Structures are given as structure tokens and as C-alpha cells.
Amino acid sequence: MLIELADTTVHVARKLRAYSQQAPEIVTLSPLECLVLLHVHRHPGVSPTALAHELALRSSNAATALRGLIKKGQVERTASAVDKRASCLHLTPAAQKAIVTVRRTWLEAIGQVEISEAELRVATHALGAINDALAEP
């Protein structure tokens, strides 16, 4: 049953990504850029080093994704208030607006599915537990 859940999750994620790209105002991002963007969204002010560590990315891969996101106007790097030598990452207003748009698109796509609140809580809990248990490869 776990394999079926994993397989279904992969397919749902692929379909949601395709829906995300339908809005013309959404900047096209690579899967890695999406991962980094969502991490910065969940952890505003994260440092590039912490981001790489938390996502189990090589520093060079994290740096490449960040450069792309900065160039695309999705993430901004600011000096840390605590240590001016360190930097903090934040979403730009454009990225914040894009996340709202994408989530609205997702809700429109899956909002018609008849699933009870209890079933959603169980599914969210199960996927959260799997996510927490999995180490990054």
C-alpha cells in the first residue's frame, strides 16, 4: 500500500506542477528552483548555508538555484541584521503573489474532489509523517 501511495503522490505532484505553469504570470522554474522557493517561503530569512543543509543540497546546487531565482526576481538576498557578513533569503512580492496564484489554481483543480475534512486530515498526517521520516538521498 505504501508503494501505491508513493506512486500516486508522484503523479499528483506532476499534475499540480503542470497546473502551476498554466497561469501566464507565473515564472517558469525548474523543480529545484521550486523546492528552494517553497523552502524560503516556509522559512523566511533562512541563510543560503542553512537552506542547503536543510534541503540536503550541495552548496553549489543551492547557489545555482538561488542565482536563478534572484535573476528571475523571485528571491532577494539581504544582509543579516545580526551579522552583516551573512545573508538572509526572502521572497520578493512577485514570488509571494505567484504562490497565492498557484495555490488558487491548485484549489480550483482539486476543489471539486469529494473528500471529507477527516480524510484530508488523515492524508495530510500520513504524507507529513512520511516526509518527516524520509532522509534526503
PDB file of C-alpha atoms in Angstrom:
ATOM      1  CA  MET A   1       0.000   0.000   0.000  1.00  0.00           C
ATOM      2  CA  LEU A   2       2.896   2.389   0.688  1.00  0.00           C
ATOM      3  CA  ILE A   3       4.198   1.920  -2.847  1.00  0.00           C
ATOM      4  CA  GLU A   4       0.784   2.826  -4.276  1.00  0.00           C
ATOM      5  CA  LEU A   5       0.694   5.935  -2.074  1.00  0.00           C
ATOM      6  CA  ALA A   6       4.180   6.957  -3.209  1.00  0.00           C
ATOM      7  CA  ASP A   7       3.310   6.338  -6.869  1.00  0.00           C
ATOM      8  CA  THR A   8       0.081   8.333  -6.592  1.00  0.00           C
ATOM      9  CA  THR A   9       1.897  11.164  -4.805  1.00  0.00           C
ATOM     10  CA  VAL A  10       4.431  11.423  -7.626  1.00  0.00           C
ATOM     11  CA  HIS A  11       1.666  11.575 -10.230  1.00  0.00           C
ATOM     12  CA  VAL A  12      -0.352  14.152  -8.284  1.00  0.00           C
ATOM     13  CA  ALA A  13       2.767  16.311  -7.842  1.00  0.00           C
ATOM     14  CA  ARG A  14       3.483  16.166 -11.582  1.00  0.00           C
ATOM     15  CA  LYS A  15      -0.085  17.180 -12.414  1.00  0.00           C
ATOM     16  CA  LEU A  16      -0.112  20.017  -9.886  1.00  0.00           C
ATOM     17  CA  ARG A  17       3.169  21.302 -11.343  1.00  0.00           C
ATOM     18  CA  ALA A  18       1.550  21.341 -14.794  1.00  0.00           C
ATOM     19  CA  TYR A  19      -1.425  23.290 -13.439  1.00  0.00           C
ATOM     20  CA  SER A  20       1.020  25.750 -11.850  1.00  0.00           C
ATOM     21  CA  GLN A  21       2.510  26.542 -15.241  1.00  0.00           C
ATOM     22  CA  GLN A  22      -0.855  27.419 -16.808  1.00  0.00           C
ATOM     23  CA  ALA A  23      -1.101  30.896 -15.294  1.00  0.00           C
ATOM     24  CA  PRO A  24       0.677  33.268 -17.691  1.00  0.00           C
ATOM     25  CA  GLU A  25       2.025  35.454 -14.879  1.00  0.00           C
ATOM     26  CA  ILE A  26       3.871  32.535 -13.274  1.00  0.00           C
ATOM     27  CA  VAL A  27       7.601  32.491 -13.949  1.00  0.00           C
ATOM     28  CA  THR A  28       8.790  29.089 -15.155  1.00  0.00           C
ATOM     29  CA  LEU A  29      11.025  27.464 -12.553  1.00  0.00           C
ATOM     30  CA  SER A  30      12.999  24.244 -12.526  1.00  0.00           C
ATOM     31  CA  PRO A  31      11.951  21.596  -9.985  1.00  0.00           C
ATOM     32  CA  LEU A  32      14.992  22.512  -7.869  1.00  0.00           C
ATOM     33  CA  GLU A  33      14.113  26.206  -8.016  1.00  0.00           C
ATOM     34  CA  CYS A  34      10.558  25.343  -6.913  1.00  0.00           C
ATOM     35  CA  LEU A  35      11.907  23.352  -3.975  1.00  0.00           C
ATOM     36  CA  VAL A  36      14.190  26.209  -2.915  1.00  0.00           C
ATOM     37  CA  LEU A  37      11.465  28.836  -3.400  1.00  0.00           C
ATOM     38  CA  LEU A  38       8.996  26.908  -1.241  1.00  0.00           C
ATOM     39  CA  HIS A  39      11.653  26.416   1.444  1.00  0.00           C
ATOM     40  CA  VAL A  40      12.312  30.166   1.549  1.00  0.00           C
ATOM     41  CA  HIS A  41       8.537  30.689   1.697  1.00  0.00           C
ATOM     42  CA  ARG A  42       8.284  28.389   4.740  1.00  0.00           C
ATOM     43  CA  HIS A  43      11.476  29.760   6.344  1.00  0.00           C
ATOM     44  CA  PRO A  44      11.787  33.477   5.548  1.00  0.00           C
ATOM     45  CA  GLY A  45      15.204  34.834   6.445  1.00  0.00           C
ATOM     46  CA  VAL A  46      16.951  31.467   6.067  1.00  0.00           C
ATOM     47  CA  SER A  47      20.625  31.736   5.175  1.00  0.00           C
ATOM     48  CA  PRO A  48      21.933  30.152   1.975  1.00  0.00           C
ATOM     49  CA  THR A  49      24.067  27.774   4.054  1.00  0.00           C
ATOM     50  CA  ALA A  50      21.123  26.688   6.226  1.00  0.00           C
ATOM     51  CA  LEU A  51      18.937  26.289   3.136  1.00  0.00           C
ATOM     52  CA  ALA A  52      21.470  23.956   1.513  1.00  0.00           C
ATOM     53  CA  HIS A  53      21.808  21.969   4.734  1.00  0.00           C
ATOM     54  CA  GLU A  54      18.049  21.737   5.397  1.00  0.00           C
ATOM     55  CA  LEU A  55      17.358  20.584   1.828  1.00  0.00           C
ATOM     56  CA  ALA A  56      20.419  18.307   1.764  1.00  0.00           C
ATOM     57  CA  LEU A  57      21.773  20.087  -1.316  1.00  0.00           C
ATOM     58  CA  ARG A  58      25.363  20.567  -2.311  1.00  0.00           C
ATOM     59  CA  SER A  59      26.258  24.192  -1.750  1.00  0.00           C
ATOM     60  CA  SER A  60      26.976  24.573  -5.479  1.00  0.00           C
ATOM     61  CA  ASN A  61      23.489  23.290  -6.392  1.00  0.00           C
ATOM     62  CA  ALA A  62      21.837  25.570  -3.853  1.00  0.00           C
ATOM     63  CA  ALA A  63      23.880  28.525  -5.130  1.00  0.00           C
ATOM     64  CA  THR A  64      22.878  27.787  -8.736  1.00  0.00           C
ATOM     65  CA  ALA A  65      19.187  27.596  -7.814  1.00  0.00           C
ATOM     66  CA  LEU A  66      19.421  30.802  -5.778  1.00  0.00           C
ATOM     67  CA  ARG A  67      21.172  32.661  -8.606  1.00  0.00           C
ATOM     68  CA  GLY A  68      18.377  31.591 -10.952  1.00  0.00           C
ATOM     69  CA  LEU A  69      15.665  32.655  -8.505  1.00  0.00           C
ATOM     70  CA  ILE A  70      17.327  36.003  -7.880  1.00  0.00           C
ATOM     71  CA  LYS A  71      17.765  36.585 -11.631  1.00  0.00           C
ATOM     72  CA  LYS A  72      14.080  35.704 -12.171  1.00  0.00           C
ATOM     73  CA  GLY A  73      13.036  38.185  -9.475  1.00  0.00           C
ATOM     74  CA  GLN A  74      11.661  35.548  -7.099  1.00  0.00           C
ATOM     75  CA  VAL A  75      14.114  35.685  -4.190  1.00  0.00           C
ATOM     76  CA  GLU A  76      16.142  38.502  -2.718  1.00  0.00           C
ATOM     77  CA  ARG A  77      19.270  38.260  -0.608  1.00  0.00           C
ATOM     78  CA  THR A  78      19.701  40.780   2.196  1.00  0.00           C
ATOM     79  CA  ALA A  79      22.366  41.323   4.835  1.00  0.00           C
ATOM     80  CA  SER A  80      21.612  39.698   8.160  1.00  0.00           C
ATOM     81  CA  ALA A  81      20.613  42.142  10.907  1.00  0.00           C
ATOM     82  CA  VAL A  82      22.746  40.129  13.339  1.00  0.00           C
ATOM     83  CA  ASP A  83      25.862  39.627  11.203  1.00  0.00           C
ATOM     84  CA  LYS A  84      26.303  41.926   8.206  1.00  0.00           C
ATOM     85  CA  ARG A  85      28.694  39.385   6.642  1.00  0.00           C
ATOM     86  CA  ALA A  86      25.893  36.807   6.473  1.00  0.00           C
ATOM     87  CA  SER A  87      22.901  36.969   4.173  1.00  0.00           C
ATOM     88  CA  CYS A  88      19.236  36.124   4.549  1.00  0.00           C
ATOM     89  CA  LEU A  89      16.819  34.995   1.860  1.00  0.00           C
ATOM     90  CA  HIS A  90      13.313  36.344   1.364  1.00  0.00           C
ATOM     91  CA  LEU A  91      10.669  36.037  -1.304  1.00  0.00           C
ATOM     92  CA  THR A  92      10.017  39.056  -3.456  1.00  0.00           C
ATOM     93  CA  PRO A  93       6.478  40.460  -3.645  1.00  0.00           C
ATOM     94  CA  ALA A  94       6.241  38.890  -7.132  1.00  0.00           C
ATOM     95  CA  ALA A  95       7.030  35.440  -5.714  1.00  0.00           C
ATOM     96  CA  GLN A  96       4.552  35.887  -2.865  1.00  0.00           C
ATOM     97  CA  LYS A  97       1.867  36.819  -5.375  1.00  0.00           C
ATOM     98  CA  ALA A  98       2.815  33.840  -7.572  1.00  0.00           C
ATOM     99  CA  ILE A  99       2.445  31.438  -4.644  1.00  0.00           C
ATOM    100  CA  VAL A 100      -1.061  32.770  -3.977  1.00  0.00           C
ATOM    101  CA  THR A 101      -1.900  32.373  -7.674  1.00  0.00           C
ATOM    102  CA  VAL A 102      -0.522  28.830  -7.847  1.00  0.00           C
ATOM    103  CA  ARG A 103      -2.363  27.763  -4.707  1.00  0.00           C
ATOM    104  CA  ARG A 104      -5.593  29.242  -6.058  1.00  0.00           C
ATOM    105  CA  THR A 105      -5.036  27.308  -9.298  1.00  0.00           C
ATOM    106  CA  TRP A 106      -4.461  24.112  -7.328  1.00  0.00           C
ATOM    107  CA  LEU A 107      -7.599  24.680  -5.282  1.00  0.00           C
ATOM    108  CA  GLU A 108      -9.639  25.195  -8.446  1.00  0.00           C
ATOM    109  CA  ALA A 109      -8.185  21.994  -9.895  1.00  0.00           C
ATOM    110  CA  ILE A 110      -8.738  19.762  -6.884  1.00  0.00           C
ATOM    111  CA  GLY A 111     -11.502  21.606  -5.047  1.00  0.00           C
ATOM    112  CA  GLN A 112     -14.226  19.562  -6.741  1.00  0.00           C
ATOM    113  CA  VAL A 113     -12.899  16.259  -5.418  1.00  0.00           C
ATOM    114  CA  GLU A 114     -15.240  14.897  -2.789  1.00  0.00           C
ATOM    115  CA  ILE A 115     -13.014  14.228   0.199  1.00  0.00           C
ATOM    116  CA  SER A 116     -14.124  14.840   3.767  1.00  0.00           C
ATOM    117  CA  GLU A 117     -12.172  17.027   6.184  1.00  0.00           C
ATOM    118  CA  ALA A 118     -11.410  13.895   8.227  1.00  0.00           C
ATOM    119  CA  GLU A 119      -9.976  12.133   5.163  1.00  0.00           C
ATOM    120  CA  LEU A 120      -7.883  15.202   4.324  1.00  0.00           C
ATOM    121  CA  ARG A 121      -6.514  15.312   7.878  1.00  0.00           C
ATOM    122  CA  VAL A 122      -5.546  11.628   7.675  1.00  0.00           C
ATOM    123  CA  ALA A 123      -3.922  12.054   4.254  1.00  0.00           C
ATOM    124  CA  THR A 124      -2.059  15.183   5.359  1.00  0.00           C
ATOM    125  CA  HIS A 125      -0.878  13.451   8.532  1.00  0.00           C
ATOM    126  CA  ALA A 126       0.252  10.343   6.623  1.00  0.00           C
ATOM    127  CA  LEU A 127       2.170  12.295   3.977  1.00  0.00           C
ATOM    128  CA  GLY A 128       3.673  14.553   6.642  1.00  0.00           C
ATOM    129  CA  ALA A 129       4.869  11.536   8.607  1.00  0.00           C
ATOM    130  CA  ILE A 130       6.409  10.006   5.502  1.00  0.00           C
ATOM    131  CA  ASN A 131       8.072  13.303   4.609  1.00  0.00           C
ATOM    132  CA  ASP A 132       9.480  13.663   8.117  1.00  0.00           C
ATOM    133  CA  ALA A 133      10.744  10.061   8.186  1.00  0.00           C
ATOM    134  CA  LEU A 134      12.485  10.167   4.816  1.00  0.00           C
ATOM    135  CA  ALA A 135      16.078  11.295   4.796  1.00  0.00           C
ATOM    136  CA  GLU A 136      17.200  13.248   1.773  1.00  0.00           C
ATOM    137  CA  PRO A 137      19.078  10.942  -0.617  1.00  0.00           C
TER     138      PRO A 137
END
